[in-house]
PDB file of C-alpha atoms in Angstrom:
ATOM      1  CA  UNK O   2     132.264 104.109  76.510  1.00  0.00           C
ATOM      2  CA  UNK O   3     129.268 104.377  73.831  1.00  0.00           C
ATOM      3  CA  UNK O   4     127.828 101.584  75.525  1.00  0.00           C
ATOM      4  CA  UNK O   5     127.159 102.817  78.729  1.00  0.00           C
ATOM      5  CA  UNK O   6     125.960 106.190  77.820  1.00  0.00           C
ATOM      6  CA  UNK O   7     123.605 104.058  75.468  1.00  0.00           C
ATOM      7  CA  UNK O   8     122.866 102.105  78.652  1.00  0.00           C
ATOM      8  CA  UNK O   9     121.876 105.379  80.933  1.00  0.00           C
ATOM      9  CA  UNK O  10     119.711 106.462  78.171  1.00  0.00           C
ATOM     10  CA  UNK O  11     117.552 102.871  78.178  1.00  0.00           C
ATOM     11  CA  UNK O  12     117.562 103.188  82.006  1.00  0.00           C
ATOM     12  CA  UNK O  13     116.617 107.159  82.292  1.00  0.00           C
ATOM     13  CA  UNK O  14     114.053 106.092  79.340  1.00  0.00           C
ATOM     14  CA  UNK O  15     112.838 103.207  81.659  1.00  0.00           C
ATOM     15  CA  UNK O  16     112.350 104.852  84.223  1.00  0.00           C
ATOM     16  CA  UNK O  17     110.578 108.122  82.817  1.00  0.00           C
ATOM     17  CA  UNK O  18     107.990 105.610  81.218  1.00  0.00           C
ATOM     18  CA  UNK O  19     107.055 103.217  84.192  1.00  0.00           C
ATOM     19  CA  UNK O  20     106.086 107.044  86.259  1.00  0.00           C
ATOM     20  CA  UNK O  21     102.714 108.220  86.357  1.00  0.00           C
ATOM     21  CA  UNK O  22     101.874 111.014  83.990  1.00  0.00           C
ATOM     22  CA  UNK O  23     100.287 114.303  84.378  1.00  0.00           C
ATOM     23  CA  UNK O  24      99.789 117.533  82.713  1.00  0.00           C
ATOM     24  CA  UNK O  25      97.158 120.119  82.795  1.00  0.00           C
ATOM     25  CA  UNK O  26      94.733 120.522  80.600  1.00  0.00           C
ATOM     26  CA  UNK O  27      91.897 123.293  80.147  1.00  0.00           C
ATOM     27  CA  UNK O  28      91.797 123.330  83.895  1.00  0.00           C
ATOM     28  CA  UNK O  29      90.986 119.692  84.577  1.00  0.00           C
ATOM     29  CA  UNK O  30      94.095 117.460  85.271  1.00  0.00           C
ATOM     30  CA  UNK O  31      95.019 114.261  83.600  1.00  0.00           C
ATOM     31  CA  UNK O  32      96.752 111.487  85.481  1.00  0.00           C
ATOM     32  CA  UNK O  33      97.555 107.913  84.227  1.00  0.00           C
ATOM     33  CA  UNK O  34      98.681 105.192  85.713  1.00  0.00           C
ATOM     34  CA  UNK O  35      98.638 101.559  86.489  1.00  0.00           C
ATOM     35  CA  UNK O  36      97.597  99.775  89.607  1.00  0.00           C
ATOM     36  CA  UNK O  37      96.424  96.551  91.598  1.00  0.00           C
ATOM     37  CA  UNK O  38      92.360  96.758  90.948  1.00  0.00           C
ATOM     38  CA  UNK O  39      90.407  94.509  93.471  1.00  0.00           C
ATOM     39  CA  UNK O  40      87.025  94.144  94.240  1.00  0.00           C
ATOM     40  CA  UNK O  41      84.930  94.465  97.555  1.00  0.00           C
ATOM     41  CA  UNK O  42      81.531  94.073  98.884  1.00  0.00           C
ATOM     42  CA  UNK O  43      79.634  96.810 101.239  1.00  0.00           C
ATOM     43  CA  UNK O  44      79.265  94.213 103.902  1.00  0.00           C
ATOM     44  CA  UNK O  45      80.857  94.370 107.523  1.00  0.00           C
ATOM     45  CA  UNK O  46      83.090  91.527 107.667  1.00  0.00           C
ATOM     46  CA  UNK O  47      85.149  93.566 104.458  1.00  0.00           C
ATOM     47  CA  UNK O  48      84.337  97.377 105.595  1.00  0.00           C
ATOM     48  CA  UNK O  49      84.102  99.212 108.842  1.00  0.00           C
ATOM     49  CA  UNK O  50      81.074  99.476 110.741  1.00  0.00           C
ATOM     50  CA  UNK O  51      79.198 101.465 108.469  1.00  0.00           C
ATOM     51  CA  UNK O  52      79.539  99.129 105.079  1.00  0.00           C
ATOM     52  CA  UNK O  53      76.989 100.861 103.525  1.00  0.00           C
ATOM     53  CA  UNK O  54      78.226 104.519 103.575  1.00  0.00           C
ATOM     54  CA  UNK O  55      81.400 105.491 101.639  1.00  0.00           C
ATOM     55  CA  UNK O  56      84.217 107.740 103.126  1.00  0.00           C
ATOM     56  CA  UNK O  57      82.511 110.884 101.282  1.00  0.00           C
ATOM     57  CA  UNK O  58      79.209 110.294 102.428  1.00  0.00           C
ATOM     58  CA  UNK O  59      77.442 108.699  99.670  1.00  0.00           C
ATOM     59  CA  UNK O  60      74.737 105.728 100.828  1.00  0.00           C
ATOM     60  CA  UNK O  61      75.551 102.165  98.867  1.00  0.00           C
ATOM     61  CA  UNK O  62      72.027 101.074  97.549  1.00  0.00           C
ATOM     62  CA  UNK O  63      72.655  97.475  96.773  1.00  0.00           C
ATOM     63  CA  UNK O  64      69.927  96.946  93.525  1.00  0.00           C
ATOM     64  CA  UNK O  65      71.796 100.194  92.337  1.00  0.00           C
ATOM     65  CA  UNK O  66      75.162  98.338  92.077  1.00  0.00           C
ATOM     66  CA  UNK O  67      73.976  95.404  90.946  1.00  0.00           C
ATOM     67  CA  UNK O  68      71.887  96.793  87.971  1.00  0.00           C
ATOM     68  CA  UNK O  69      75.399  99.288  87.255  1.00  0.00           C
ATOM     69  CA  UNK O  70      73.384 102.057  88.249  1.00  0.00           C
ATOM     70  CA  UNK O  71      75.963 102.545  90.932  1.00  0.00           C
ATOM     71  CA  UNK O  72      79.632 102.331  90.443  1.00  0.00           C
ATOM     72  CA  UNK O  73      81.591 102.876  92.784  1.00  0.00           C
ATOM     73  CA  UNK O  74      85.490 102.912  93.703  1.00  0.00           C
ATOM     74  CA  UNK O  75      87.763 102.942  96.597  1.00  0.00           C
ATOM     75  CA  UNK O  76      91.447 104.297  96.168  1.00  0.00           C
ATOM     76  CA  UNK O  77      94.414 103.653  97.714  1.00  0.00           C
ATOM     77  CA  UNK O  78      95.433 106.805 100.178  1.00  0.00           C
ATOM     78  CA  UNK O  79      98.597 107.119  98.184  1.00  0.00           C
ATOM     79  CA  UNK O  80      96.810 108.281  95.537  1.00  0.00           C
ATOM     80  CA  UNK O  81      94.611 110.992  96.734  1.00  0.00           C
ATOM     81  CA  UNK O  82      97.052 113.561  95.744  1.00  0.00           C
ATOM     82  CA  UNK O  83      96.158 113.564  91.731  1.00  0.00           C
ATOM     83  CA  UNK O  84      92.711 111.112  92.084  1.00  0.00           C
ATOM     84  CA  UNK O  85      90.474 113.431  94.990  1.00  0.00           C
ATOM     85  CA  UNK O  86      87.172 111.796  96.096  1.00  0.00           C
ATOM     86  CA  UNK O  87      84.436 112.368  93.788  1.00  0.00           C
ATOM     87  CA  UNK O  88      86.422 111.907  90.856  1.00  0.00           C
ATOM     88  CA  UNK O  89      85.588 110.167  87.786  1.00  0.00           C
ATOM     89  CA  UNK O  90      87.791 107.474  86.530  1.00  0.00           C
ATOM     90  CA  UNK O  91      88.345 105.071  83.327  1.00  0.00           C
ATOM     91  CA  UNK O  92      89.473 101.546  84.433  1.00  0.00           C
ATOM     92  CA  UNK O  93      90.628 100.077  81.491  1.00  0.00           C
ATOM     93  CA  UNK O  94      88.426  96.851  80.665  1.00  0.00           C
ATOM     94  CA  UNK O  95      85.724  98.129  83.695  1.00  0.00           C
ATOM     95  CA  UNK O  96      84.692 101.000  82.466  1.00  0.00           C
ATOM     96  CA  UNK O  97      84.151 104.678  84.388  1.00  0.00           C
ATOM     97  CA  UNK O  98      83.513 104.721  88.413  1.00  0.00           C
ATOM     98  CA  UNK O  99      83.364 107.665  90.837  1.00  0.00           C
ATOM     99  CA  UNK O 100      85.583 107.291  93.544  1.00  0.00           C
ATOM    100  CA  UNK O 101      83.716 107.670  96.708  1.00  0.00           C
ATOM    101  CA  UNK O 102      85.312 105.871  99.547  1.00  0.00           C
ATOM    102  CA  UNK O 103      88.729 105.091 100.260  1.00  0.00           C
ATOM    103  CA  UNK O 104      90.847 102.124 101.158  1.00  0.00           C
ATOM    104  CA  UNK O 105      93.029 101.000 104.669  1.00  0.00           C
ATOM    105  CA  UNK O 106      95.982 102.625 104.670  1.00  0.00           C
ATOM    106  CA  UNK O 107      98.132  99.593 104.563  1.00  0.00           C
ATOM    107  CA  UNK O 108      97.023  99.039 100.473  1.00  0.00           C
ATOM    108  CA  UNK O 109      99.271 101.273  97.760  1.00  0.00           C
ATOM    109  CA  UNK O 110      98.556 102.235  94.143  1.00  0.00           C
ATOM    110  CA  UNK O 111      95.576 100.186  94.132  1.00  0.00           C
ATOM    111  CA  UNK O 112      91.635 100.787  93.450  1.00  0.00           C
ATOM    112  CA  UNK O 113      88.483  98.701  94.659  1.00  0.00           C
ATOM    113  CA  UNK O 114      85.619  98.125  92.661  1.00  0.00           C
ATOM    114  CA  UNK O 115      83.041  97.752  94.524  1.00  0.00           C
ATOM    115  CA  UNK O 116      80.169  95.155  93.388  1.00  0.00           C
ATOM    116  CA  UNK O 117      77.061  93.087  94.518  1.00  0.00           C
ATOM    117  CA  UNK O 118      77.744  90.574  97.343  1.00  0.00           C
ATOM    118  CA  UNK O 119      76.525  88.186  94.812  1.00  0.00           C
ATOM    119  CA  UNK O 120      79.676  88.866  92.479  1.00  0.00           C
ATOM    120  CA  UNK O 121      82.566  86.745  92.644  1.00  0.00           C
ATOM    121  CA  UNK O 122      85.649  88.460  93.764  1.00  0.00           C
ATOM    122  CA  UNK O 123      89.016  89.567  91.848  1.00  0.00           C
ATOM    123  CA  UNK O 124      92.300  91.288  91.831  1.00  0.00           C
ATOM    124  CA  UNK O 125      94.022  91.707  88.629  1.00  0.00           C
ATOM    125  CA  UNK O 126      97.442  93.613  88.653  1.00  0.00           C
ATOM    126  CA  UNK O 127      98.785  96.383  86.539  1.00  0.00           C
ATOM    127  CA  UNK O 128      95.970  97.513  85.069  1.00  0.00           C
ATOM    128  CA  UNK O 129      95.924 101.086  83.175  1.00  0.00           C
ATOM    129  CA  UNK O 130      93.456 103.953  84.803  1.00  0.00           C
ATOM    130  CA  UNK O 131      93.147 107.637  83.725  1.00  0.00           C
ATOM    131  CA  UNK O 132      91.563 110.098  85.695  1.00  0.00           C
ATOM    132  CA  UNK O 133      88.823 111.693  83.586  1.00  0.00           C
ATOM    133  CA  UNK O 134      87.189 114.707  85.655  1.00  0.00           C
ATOM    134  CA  UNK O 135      88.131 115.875  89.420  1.00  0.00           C
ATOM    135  CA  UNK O 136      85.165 117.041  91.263  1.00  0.00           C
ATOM    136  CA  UNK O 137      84.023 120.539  91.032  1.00  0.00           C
ATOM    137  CA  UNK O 138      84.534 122.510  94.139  1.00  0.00           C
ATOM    138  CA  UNK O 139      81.658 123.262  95.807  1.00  0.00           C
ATOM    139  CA  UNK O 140      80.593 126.317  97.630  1.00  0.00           C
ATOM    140  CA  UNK O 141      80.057 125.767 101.578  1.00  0.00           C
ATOM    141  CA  UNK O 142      76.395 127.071 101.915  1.00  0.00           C
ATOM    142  CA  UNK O 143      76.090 129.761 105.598  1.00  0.00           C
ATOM    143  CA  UNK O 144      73.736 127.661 107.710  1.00  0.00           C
ATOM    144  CA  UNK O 145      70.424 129.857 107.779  1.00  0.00           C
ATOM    145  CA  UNK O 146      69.056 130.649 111.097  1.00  0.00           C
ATOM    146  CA  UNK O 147      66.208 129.058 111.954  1.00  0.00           C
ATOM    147  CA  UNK O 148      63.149 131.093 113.055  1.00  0.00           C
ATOM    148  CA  UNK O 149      60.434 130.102 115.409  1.00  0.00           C
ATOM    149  CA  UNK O 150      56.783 130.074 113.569  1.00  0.00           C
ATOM    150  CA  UNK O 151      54.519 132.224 115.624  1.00  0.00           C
ATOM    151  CA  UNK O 152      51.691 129.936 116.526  1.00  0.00           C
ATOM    152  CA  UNK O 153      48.757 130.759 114.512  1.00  0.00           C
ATOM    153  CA  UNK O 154      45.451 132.082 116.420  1.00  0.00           C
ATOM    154  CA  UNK O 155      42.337 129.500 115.706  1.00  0.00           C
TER     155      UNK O 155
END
């Protein structure tokens, strides 16, 4: 009888461990968790039509991502719920990205890097990230009405 109480306990244990963690914390979440990290390229054949614009509206600028002046990150749709566009991540091994785009809906708990078409391509599995600041929520601006300029007498 010991032994399969002592069994439940490895298996409640087991479980508790492998699910993503979150707590709040001076009013920015932290989330952690492991997932498939690929790479991609901003080029047609691997992105809609528009390769060179991300899902939040942010224009690719190709010298910028190969000098690391630009990183970028796609996320699974499953995990827009704790990692919102326009947050910063930590990609253990990669470093931080800002994730600006998103990926087809048929992917799961994964993240694209993207990188210079020059770059070789990758997927490495279970690899740790931590989400390290969610945007800040910006105010919507009232559109101003735009006047006519009274032509000016010569």
């Amino acid at each position: 009888m010991f032994s399969s109480h002592k069994s439940l306990i490895v298996i409640g244990l087991a479980l508790m461990f492998s699910l993503p963690t979150s707590s709040k914390n001076n009013s920015q979440s932290s989330f952690t968790t492991h997932v498939t990290v690929t790479t991609y390229n901003a080029v047609r054949s691997q992105c809609d039509n528009t390769p060179t614009i991300t899902a939040d509206g942010t224009r690719i600028d190709h010298r910028k991502v190969k000098n690391g002046q630009q990183r970028i990150a796609a996320i699974s749709r499953d995990l827009l719920y704790a990692i919102p566009l326009g947050s910063t991540i930590l990609i253990e091994g990669y470093g931080y990205y800002v994730v600006r785009d998103t990926m087809n809906s048929r992917f799961n708990h994964c993240i694209d890097i993207l990188q210079h078409p020059s770059e070789k391509n990758f997927k490495k599995e279970k690899i740790k990230i931590k989400l390290v600041k969610k945007p800040t929520k910006k105010t919507k601006k009232k559109p101003t009405k735009k006047t006519k300029k009274k032509p000016t007498k010569a």
